[in-house]
Short mmCIF file of C-alpha atoms and ligand atoms in Angstrom, two decimals:
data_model
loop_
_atom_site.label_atom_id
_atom_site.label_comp_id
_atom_site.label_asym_id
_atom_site.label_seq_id
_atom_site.Cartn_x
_atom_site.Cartn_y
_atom_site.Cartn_z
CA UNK B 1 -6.30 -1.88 -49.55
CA UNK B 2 -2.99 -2.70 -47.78
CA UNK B 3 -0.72 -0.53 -47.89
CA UNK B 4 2.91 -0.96 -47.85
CA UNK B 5 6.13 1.34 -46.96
CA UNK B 6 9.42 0.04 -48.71
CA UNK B 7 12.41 1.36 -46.70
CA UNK B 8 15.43 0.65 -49.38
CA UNK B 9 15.35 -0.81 -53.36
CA UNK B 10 18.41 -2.62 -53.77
CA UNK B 11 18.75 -6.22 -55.29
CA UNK B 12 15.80 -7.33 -52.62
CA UNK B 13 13.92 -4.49 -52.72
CA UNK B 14 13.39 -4.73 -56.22
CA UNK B 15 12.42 -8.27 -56.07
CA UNK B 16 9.74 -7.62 -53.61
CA UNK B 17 8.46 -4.75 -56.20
CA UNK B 18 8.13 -7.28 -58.71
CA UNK B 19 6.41 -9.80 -56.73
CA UNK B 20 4.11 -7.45 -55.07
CA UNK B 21 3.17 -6.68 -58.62
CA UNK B 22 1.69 -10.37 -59.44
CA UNK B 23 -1.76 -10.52 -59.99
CA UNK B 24 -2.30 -12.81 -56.37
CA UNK B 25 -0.78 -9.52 -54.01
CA UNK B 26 -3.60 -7.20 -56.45
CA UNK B 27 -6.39 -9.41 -56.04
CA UNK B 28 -4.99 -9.07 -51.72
CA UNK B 29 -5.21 -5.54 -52.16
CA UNK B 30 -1.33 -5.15 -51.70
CA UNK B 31 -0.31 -1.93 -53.00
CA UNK B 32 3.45 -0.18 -52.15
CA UNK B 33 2.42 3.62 -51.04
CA UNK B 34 6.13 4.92 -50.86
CA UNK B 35 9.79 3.80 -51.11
CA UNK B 36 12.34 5.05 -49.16
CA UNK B 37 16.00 5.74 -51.27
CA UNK B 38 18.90 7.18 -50.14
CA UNK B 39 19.79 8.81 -53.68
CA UNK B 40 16.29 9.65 -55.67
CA UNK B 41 18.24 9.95 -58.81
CA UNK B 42 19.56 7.02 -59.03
CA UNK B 43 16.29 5.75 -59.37
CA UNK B 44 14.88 8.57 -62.13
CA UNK B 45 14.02 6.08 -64.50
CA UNK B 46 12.41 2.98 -62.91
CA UNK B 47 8.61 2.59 -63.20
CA UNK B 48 7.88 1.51 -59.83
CA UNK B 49 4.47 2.70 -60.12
CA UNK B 50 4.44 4.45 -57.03
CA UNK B 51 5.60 7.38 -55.28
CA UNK B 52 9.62 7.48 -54.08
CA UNK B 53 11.08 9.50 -51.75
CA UNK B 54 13.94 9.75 -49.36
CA UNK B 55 12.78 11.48 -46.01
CA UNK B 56 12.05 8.36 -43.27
CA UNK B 57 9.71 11.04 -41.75
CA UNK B 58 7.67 11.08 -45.18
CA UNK B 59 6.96 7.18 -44.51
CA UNK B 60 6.26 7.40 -40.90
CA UNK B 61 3.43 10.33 -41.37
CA UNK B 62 1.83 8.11 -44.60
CA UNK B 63 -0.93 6.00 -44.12
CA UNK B 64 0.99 2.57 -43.91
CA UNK B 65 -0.33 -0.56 -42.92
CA UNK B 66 2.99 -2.66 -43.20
CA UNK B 67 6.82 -1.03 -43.38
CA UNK B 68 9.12 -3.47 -45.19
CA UNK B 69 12.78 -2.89 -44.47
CA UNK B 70 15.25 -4.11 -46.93
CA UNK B 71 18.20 -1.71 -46.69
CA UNK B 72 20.44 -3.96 -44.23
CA UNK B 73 23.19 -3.35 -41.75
CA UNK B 74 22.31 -1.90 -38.24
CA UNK B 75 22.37 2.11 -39.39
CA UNK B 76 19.58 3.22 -40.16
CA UNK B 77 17.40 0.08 -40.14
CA UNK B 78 17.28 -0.03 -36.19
CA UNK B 79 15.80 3.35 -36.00
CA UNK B 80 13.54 2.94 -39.17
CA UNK B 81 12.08 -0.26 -37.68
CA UNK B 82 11.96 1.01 -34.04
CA UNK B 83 10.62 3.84 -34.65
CA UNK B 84 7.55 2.28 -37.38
CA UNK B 85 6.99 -0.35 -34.73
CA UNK B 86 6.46 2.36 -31.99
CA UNK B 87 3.87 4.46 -34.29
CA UNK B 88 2.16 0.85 -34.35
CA UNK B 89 2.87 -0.31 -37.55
CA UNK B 90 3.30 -3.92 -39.02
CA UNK B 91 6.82 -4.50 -39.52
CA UNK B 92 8.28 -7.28 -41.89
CA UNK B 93 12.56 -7.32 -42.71
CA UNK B 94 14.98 -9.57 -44.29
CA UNK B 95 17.85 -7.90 -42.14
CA UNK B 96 19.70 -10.78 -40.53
CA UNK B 97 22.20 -8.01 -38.55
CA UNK B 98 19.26 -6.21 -36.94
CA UNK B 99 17.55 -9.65 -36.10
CA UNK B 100 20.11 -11.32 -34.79
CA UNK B 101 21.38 -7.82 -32.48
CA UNK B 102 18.54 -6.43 -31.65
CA UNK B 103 15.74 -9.15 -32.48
CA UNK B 104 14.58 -9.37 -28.64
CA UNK B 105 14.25 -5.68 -28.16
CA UNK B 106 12.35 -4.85 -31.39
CA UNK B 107 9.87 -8.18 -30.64
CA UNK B 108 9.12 -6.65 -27.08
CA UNK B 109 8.78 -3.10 -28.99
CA UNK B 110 6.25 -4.98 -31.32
CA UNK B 111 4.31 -6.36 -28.96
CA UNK B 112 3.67 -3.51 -26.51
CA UNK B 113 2.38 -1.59 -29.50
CA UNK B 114 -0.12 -4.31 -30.55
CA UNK B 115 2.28 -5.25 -34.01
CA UNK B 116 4.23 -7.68 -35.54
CA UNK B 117 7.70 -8.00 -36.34
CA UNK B 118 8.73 -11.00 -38.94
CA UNK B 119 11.61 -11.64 -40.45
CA UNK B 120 11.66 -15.08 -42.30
CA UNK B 121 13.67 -13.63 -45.12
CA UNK B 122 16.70 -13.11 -42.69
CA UNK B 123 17.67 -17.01 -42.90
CA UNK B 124 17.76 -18.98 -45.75
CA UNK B 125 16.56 -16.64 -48.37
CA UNK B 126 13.93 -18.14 -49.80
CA UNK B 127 13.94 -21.56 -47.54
CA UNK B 128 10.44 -21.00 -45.06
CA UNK B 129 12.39 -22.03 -41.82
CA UNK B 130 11.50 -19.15 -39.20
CA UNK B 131 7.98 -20.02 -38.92
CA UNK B 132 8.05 -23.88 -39.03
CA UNK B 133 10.42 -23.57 -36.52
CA UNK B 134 8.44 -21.44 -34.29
CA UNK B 135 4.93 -22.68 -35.19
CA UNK B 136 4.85 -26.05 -37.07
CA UNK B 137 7.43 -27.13 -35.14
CA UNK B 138 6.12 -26.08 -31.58
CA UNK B 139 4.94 -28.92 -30.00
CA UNK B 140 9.27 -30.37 -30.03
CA UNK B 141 11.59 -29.95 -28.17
CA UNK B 142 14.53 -29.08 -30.83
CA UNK B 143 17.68 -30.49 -29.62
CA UNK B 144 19.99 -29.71 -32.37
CA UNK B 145 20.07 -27.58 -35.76
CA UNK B 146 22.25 -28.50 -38.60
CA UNK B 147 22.91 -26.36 -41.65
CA UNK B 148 24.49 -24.69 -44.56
CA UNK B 149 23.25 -20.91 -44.20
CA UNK B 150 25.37 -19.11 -46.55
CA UNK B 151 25.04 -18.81 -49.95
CA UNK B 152 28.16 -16.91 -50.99
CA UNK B 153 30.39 -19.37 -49.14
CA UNK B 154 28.68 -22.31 -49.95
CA UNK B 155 28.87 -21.34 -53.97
CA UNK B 156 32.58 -20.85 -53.57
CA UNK B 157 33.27 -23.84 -51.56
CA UNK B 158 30.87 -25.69 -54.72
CA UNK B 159 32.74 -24.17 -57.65
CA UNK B 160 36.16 -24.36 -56.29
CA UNK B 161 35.26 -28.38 -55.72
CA UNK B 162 33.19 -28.93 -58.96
CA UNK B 163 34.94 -26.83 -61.63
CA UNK B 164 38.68 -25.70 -59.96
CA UNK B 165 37.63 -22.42 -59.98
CA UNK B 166 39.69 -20.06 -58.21
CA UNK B 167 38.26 -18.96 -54.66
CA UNK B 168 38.85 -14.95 -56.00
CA UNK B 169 36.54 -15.75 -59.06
CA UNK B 170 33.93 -17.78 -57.70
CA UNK B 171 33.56 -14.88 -54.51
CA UNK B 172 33.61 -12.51 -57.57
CA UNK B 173 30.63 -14.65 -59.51
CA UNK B 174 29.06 -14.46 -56.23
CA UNK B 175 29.10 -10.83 -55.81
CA UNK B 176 27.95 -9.90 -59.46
CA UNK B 177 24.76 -12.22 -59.09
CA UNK B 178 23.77 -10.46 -55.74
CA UNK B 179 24.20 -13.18 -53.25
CA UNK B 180 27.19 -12.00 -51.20
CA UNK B 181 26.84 -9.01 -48.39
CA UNK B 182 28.13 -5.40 -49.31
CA UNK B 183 31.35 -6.41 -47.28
CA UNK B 184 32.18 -10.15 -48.18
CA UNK B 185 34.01 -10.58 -45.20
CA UNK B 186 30.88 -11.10 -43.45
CA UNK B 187 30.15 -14.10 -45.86
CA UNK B 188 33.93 -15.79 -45.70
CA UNK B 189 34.26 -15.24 -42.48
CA UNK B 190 31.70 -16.94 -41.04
CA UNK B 191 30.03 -13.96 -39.41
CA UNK B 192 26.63 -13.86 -41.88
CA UNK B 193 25.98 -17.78 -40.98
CA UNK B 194 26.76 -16.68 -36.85
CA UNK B 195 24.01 -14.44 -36.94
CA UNK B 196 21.53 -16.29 -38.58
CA UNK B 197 22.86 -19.68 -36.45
CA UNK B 198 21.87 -17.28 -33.46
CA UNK B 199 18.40 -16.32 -34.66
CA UNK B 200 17.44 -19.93 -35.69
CA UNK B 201 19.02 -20.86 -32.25
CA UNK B 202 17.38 -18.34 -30.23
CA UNK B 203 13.80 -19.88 -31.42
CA UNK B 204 14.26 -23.76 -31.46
CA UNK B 205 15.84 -23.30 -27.87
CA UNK B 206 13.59 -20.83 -26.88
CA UNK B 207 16.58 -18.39 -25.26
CA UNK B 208 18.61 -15.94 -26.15
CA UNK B 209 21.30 -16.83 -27.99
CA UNK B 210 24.08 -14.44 -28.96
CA UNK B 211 26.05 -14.48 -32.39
CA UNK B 212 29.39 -13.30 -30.12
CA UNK B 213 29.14 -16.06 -28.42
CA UNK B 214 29.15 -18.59 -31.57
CA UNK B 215 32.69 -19.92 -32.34
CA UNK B 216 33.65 -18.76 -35.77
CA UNK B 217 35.55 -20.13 -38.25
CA UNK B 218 35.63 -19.06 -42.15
CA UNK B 219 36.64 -20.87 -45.54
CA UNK B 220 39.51 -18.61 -45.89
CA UNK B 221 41.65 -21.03 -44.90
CA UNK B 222 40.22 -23.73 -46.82
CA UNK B 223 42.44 -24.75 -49.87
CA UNK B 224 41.84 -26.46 -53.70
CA UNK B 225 43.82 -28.99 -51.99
CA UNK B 226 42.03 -29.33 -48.83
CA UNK B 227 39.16 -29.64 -51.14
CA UNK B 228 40.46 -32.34 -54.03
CA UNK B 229 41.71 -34.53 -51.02
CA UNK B 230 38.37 -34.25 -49.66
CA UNK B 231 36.54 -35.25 -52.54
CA UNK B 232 39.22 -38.29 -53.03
CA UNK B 233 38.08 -39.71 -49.63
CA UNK B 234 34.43 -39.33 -50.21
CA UNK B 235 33.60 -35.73 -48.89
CA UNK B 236 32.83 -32.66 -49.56
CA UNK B 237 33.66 -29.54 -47.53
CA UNK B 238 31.55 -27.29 -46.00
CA UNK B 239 30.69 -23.98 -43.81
CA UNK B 240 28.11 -25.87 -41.42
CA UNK B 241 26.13 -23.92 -38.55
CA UNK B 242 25.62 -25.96 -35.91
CA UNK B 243 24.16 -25.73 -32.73
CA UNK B 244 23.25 -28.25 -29.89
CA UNK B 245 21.10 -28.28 -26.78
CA UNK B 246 22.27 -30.93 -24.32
CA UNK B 247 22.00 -30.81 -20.33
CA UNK B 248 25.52 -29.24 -20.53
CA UNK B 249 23.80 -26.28 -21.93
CA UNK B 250 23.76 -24.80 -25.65
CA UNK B 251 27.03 -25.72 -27.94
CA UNK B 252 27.09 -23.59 -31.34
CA UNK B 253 29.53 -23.34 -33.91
CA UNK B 254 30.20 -22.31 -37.17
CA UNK B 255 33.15 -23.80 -39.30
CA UNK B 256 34.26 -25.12 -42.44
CA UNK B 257 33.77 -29.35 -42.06
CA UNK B 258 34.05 -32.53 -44.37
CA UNK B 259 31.14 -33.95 -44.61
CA UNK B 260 30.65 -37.47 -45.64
CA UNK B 261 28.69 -37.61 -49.30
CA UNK B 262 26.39 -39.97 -47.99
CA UNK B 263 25.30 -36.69 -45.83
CA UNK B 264 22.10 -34.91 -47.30
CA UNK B 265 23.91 -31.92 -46.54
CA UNK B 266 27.23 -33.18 -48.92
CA UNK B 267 24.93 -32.68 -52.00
CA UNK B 268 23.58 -29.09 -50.95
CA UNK B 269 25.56 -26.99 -53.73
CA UNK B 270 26.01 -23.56 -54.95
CA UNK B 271 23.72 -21.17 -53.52
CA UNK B 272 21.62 -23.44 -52.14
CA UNK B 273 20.92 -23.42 -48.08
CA UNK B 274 19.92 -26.48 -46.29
CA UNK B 275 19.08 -26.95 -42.40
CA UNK B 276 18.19 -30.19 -40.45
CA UNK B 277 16.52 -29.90 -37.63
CA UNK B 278 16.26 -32.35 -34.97
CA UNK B 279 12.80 -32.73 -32.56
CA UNK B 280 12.04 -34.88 -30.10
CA UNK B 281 8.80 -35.77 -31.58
CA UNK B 282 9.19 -35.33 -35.31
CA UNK B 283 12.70 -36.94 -35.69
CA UNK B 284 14.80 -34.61 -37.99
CA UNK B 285 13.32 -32.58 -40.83
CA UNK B 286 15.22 -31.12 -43.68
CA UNK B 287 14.57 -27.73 -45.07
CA UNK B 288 16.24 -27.01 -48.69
CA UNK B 289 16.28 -24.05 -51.31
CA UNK B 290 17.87 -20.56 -52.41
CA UNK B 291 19.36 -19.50 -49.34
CA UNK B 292 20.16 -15.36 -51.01
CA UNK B 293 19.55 -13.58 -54.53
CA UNK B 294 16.78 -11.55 -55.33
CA UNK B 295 13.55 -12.92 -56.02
CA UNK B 296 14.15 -16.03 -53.35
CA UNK B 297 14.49 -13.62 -50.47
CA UNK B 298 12.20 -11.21 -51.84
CA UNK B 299 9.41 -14.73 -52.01
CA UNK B 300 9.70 -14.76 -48.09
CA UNK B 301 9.83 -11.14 -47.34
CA UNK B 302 5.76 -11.15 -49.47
CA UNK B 303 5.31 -14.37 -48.03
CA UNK B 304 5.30 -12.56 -44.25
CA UNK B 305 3.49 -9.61 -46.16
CA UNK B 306 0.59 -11.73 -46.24
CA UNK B 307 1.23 -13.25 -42.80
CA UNK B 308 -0.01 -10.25 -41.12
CA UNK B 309 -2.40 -9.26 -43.84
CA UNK B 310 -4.14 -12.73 -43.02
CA UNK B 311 -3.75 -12.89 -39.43
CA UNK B 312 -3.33 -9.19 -37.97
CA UNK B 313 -5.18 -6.34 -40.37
CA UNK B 314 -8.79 -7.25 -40.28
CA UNK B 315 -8.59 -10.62 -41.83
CA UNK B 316 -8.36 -12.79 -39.28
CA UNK B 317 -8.06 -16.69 -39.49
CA UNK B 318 -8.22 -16.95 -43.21
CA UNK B 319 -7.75 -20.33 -44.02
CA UNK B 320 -5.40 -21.41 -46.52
CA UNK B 321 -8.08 -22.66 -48.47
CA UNK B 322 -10.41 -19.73 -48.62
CA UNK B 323 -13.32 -20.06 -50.63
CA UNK B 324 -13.49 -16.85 -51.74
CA UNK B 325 -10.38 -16.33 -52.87
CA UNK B 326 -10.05 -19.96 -54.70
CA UNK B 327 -9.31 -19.90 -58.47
CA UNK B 328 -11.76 -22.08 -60.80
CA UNK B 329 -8.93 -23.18 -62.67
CA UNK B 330 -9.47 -27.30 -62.99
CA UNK B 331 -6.94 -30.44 -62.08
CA UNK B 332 -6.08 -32.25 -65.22
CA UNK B 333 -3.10 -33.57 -66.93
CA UNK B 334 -4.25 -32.06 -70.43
CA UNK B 335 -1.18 -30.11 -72.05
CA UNK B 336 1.46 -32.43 -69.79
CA UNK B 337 3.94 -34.05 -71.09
CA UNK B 338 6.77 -36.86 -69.64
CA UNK B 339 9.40 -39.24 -70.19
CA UNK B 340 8.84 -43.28 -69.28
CA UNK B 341 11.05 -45.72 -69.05
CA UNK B 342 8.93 -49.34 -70.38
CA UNK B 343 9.61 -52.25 -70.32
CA UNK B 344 7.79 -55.49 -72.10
CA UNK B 345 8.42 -59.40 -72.45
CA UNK B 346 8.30 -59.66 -76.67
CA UNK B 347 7.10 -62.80 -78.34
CA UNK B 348 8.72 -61.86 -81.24
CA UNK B 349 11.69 -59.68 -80.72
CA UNK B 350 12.01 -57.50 -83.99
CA UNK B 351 8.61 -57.07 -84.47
CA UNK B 352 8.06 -56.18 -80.86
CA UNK B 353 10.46 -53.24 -81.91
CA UNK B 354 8.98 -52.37 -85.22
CA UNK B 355 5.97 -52.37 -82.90
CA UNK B 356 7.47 -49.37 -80.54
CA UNK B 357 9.48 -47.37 -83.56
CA UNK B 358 5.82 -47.08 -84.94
CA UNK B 359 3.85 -46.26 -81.83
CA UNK B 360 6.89 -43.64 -80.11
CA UNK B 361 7.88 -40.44 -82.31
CA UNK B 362 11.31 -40.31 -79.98
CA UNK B 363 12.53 -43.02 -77.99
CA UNK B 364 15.82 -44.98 -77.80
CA UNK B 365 16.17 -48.68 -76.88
CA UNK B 366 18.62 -49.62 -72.93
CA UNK B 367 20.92 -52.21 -73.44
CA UNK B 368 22.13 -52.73 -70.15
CA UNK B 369 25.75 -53.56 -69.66
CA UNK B 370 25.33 -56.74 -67.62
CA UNK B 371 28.83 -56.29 -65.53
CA UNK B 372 27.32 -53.23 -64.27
CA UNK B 373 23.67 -54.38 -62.91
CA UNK B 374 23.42 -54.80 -59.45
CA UNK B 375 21.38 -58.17 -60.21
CA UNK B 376 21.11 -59.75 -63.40
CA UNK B 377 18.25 -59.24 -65.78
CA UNK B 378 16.04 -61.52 -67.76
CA UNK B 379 17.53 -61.00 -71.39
CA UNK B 380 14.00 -61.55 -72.95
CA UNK B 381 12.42 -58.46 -72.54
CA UNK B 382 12.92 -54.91 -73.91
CA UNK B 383 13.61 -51.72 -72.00
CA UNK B 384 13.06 -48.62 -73.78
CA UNK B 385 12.39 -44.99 -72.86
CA UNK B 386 10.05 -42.60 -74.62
CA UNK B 387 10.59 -39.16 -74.57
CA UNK B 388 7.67 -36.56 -74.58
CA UNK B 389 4.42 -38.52 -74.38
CA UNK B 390 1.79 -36.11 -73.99
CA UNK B 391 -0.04 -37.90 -70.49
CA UNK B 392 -3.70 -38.68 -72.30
CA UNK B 393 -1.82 -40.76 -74.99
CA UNK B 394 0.08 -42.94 -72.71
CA UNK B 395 -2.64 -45.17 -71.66
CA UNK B 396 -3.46 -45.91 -75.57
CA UNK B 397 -0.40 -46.13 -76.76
CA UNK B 398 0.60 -49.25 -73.78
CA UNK B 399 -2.55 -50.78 -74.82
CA UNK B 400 -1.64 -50.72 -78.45
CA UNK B 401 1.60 -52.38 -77.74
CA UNK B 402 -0.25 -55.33 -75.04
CA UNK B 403 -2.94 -55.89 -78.00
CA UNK B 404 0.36 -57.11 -80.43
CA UNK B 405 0.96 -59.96 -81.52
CA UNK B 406 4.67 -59.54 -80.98
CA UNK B 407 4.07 -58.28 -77.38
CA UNK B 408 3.62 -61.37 -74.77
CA UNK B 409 3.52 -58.23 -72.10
CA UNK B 410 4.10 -55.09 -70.61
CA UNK B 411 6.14 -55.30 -67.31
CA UNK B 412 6.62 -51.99 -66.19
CA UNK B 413 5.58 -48.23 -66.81
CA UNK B 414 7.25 -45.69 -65.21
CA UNK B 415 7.55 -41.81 -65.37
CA UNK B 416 11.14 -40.18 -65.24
CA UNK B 417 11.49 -37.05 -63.45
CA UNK B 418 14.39 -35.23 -62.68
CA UNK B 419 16.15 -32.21 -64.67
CA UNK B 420 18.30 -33.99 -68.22
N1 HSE A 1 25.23 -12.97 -48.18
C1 HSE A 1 24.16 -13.81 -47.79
C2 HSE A 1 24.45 -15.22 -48.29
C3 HSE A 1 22.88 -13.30 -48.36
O1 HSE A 1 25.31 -15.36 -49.18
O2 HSE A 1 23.84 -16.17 -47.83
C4 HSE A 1 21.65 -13.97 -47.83
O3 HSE A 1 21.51 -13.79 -46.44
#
């Protein structure tokens, strides 16, 4: 059994409760022993399923294998993490402000005592980017990082472009669904992405790099105008983090930028995060996904859960693919279903399309509008797509249509994927 101390249960904390409640974290013996609250009332009448209380000292004197901190802010969390790392336990956090401050004292802390300290959840929410970076990554030398880091600012920015919305609104939208910080200043302002530019910074360069030393700029100077010009000449604005190693030294700055569309960043919208990182020996690699809310940032504070319960308590190089703890569910396509787009060269045109009303339940003929194709088409065929074809009737169903008469042949089958 590992057991785990939860120091707060706000929006994250509750989303690691849930996860740590999946059937995978039982059959890994994760079980939460205690949660820390400030105000045990407030929480009177949620099952957690486990045993709440608001005394620090009640946590530290438990028998706890792994002490989870997702309160936030510097006050308390320092001292709750210091002190659990000095009485040797585990320690994983999502807490960007205590990383980014006080990262290099509480790793030292960590090690001396024989523990770990991880923290993947404190940049890009649910995006893994902390241990690539420092593991997968290892072998480059990282000369620049590229990214959008903030969620809040980077759903205004997106709804102010996309639908007019009004920057108040949108920060308000942003606030209800549990993405922005306690104080939003910290999100428009710039200061959220600083400190998590200075943690991902601090790894790929292997140094220490300082948020106060970051030059800050935030969108609340960006306008609807600034943004509707933007988008007439082909951009889209941003808050981009970016930091660069050169012989000059370490550049890193974080500021609100056009960015040309053709830019895989351009197309990174609402709460989404994205970072590009640049190696030497890997070229650049682009990380993408929910960069805050609840159950993203709650997916990597479990995923370093089982981190150390792989690595450091007892279980020691456990392979991804551990035999023991490999389902027997089998690979097959039974129960799938998918879109294609077809195409076939007729011998008889109407019949050919008798041929496909019969065979598809729902599928609707493409006439392409010639003006518009890149290259023209051969007019004798048929293009078609068919919705919803269960995957083992596909293969009979194109045979039935070669083995017409009406059908000379099929050209192309092809799956469409991609949300409607
Ligand atoms: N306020 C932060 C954001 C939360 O919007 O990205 C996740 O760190």
């Amino acid at each position: 059994m590992v057991k785990i101390g939860l120091l707060g249960c706000g929006t994250i904390g509750s989303g690691v409760v849930e996860l740590l409640g999946r059937e995978s974290c039982h059959r890994n013996g994760l079980s939460i022993e205690k949660i820390l609250v400030r105000n045990l009332s407030k929480h009177n009448n949620r099952p957690y399923g486990c045993k709440l209380t608001n005394s620090f000292e009640d946590i530290l004197k438990s028998d706890i294998d792994i002490v989870v901190e997702v309160m936030g802010g510097i006050d308390p969390a320092y001292f709750y993490v210091k002190q659990s790392l000095l009485k040797g336990r585990h320690v994983v956090t999502a807490n960007k402000d205590l990383i980014a401050k006080f990262g290099n004292e509480l790793q030292k802390i960590a090690r001396q005592n024989g523990v770990r300290l991880l923290f993947e959840a404190s940049v890009g929410g649910g995006i893994p980017i902390i241990k690539p970076l420092s593991e997968s990554l290892a072998a480059n030398s990282i000369s620049e990082i590229r990214g959008i880091v903030n969620g809040t600012t980077n759903f205004i920015l997106s709804r102010m472009g996309s639908s007019g919305m009004a920057y108040e609104a949108a920060l308000k939208e942003a606030q209800q669904s549990g993405y922005a910080e306690a104080n939003p200043e910290s999100d428009v302002m710039g200061f959220d992405s600083a400190r998590k530019l200075a943690i991902l910074s601090s790894i790929a360069f292997r140094c220490s790099v300082d948020y106060e030393d970051i030059y800050i700029e935030g969108i609340n100077n960006v306008s609807a105008d600034d943004i509707s010009l933007a988008k007439y000449l082909g951009y889209s604005i941003k808050l981009l983090a970016l930091s660069r190693r050169s012989e000059k030294g370490i550049m890193a700055r974080v500021a609100p930028v056009l960015l040309k569309n053709t830019d895989p960043l351009a197309g990174v919208a609402d709460v989404y995060n994205s970072i590009i990182v640049k190696g030497d020996a890997v070229g650049d690699v682009l990380f993408f996904g929910q960069g805050a809310g609840k159950l993203p940032t709650a997916s990597a504070v479990v995923g370093d859960i089982f981190d150390i319960v792989r690595h450091s308590l007892g279980n020691r190089n456990k392979e991804c693919f551990d035999a023991e703890e490999l389902l027997s569910e089998k690979v097959d396509m039974e129960g799938c279903s998918a879109d294609f787009f077809i195409r076939i060269k007729p011998r008889s045109r109407v019949e050919a399309m008798n041929k496909i009303a019969g065979l598809f339940e729902r599928f609707e003929f493409v006439f392409p509008d010639r003006a518009k194709l890149q290259k023209p088409v051969d007019p004798n065929q048929i293009v078609f797509i068919a919705y919803n074809i269960p995957e083992v009737d596909i293969d009979e169903k194109i045979k039935s249509l070669k083995a017409a008469d009406a059908v000379d042949s099929v050209l192309s089958v092809l799956r469409i994927e991609g949300d409607d």
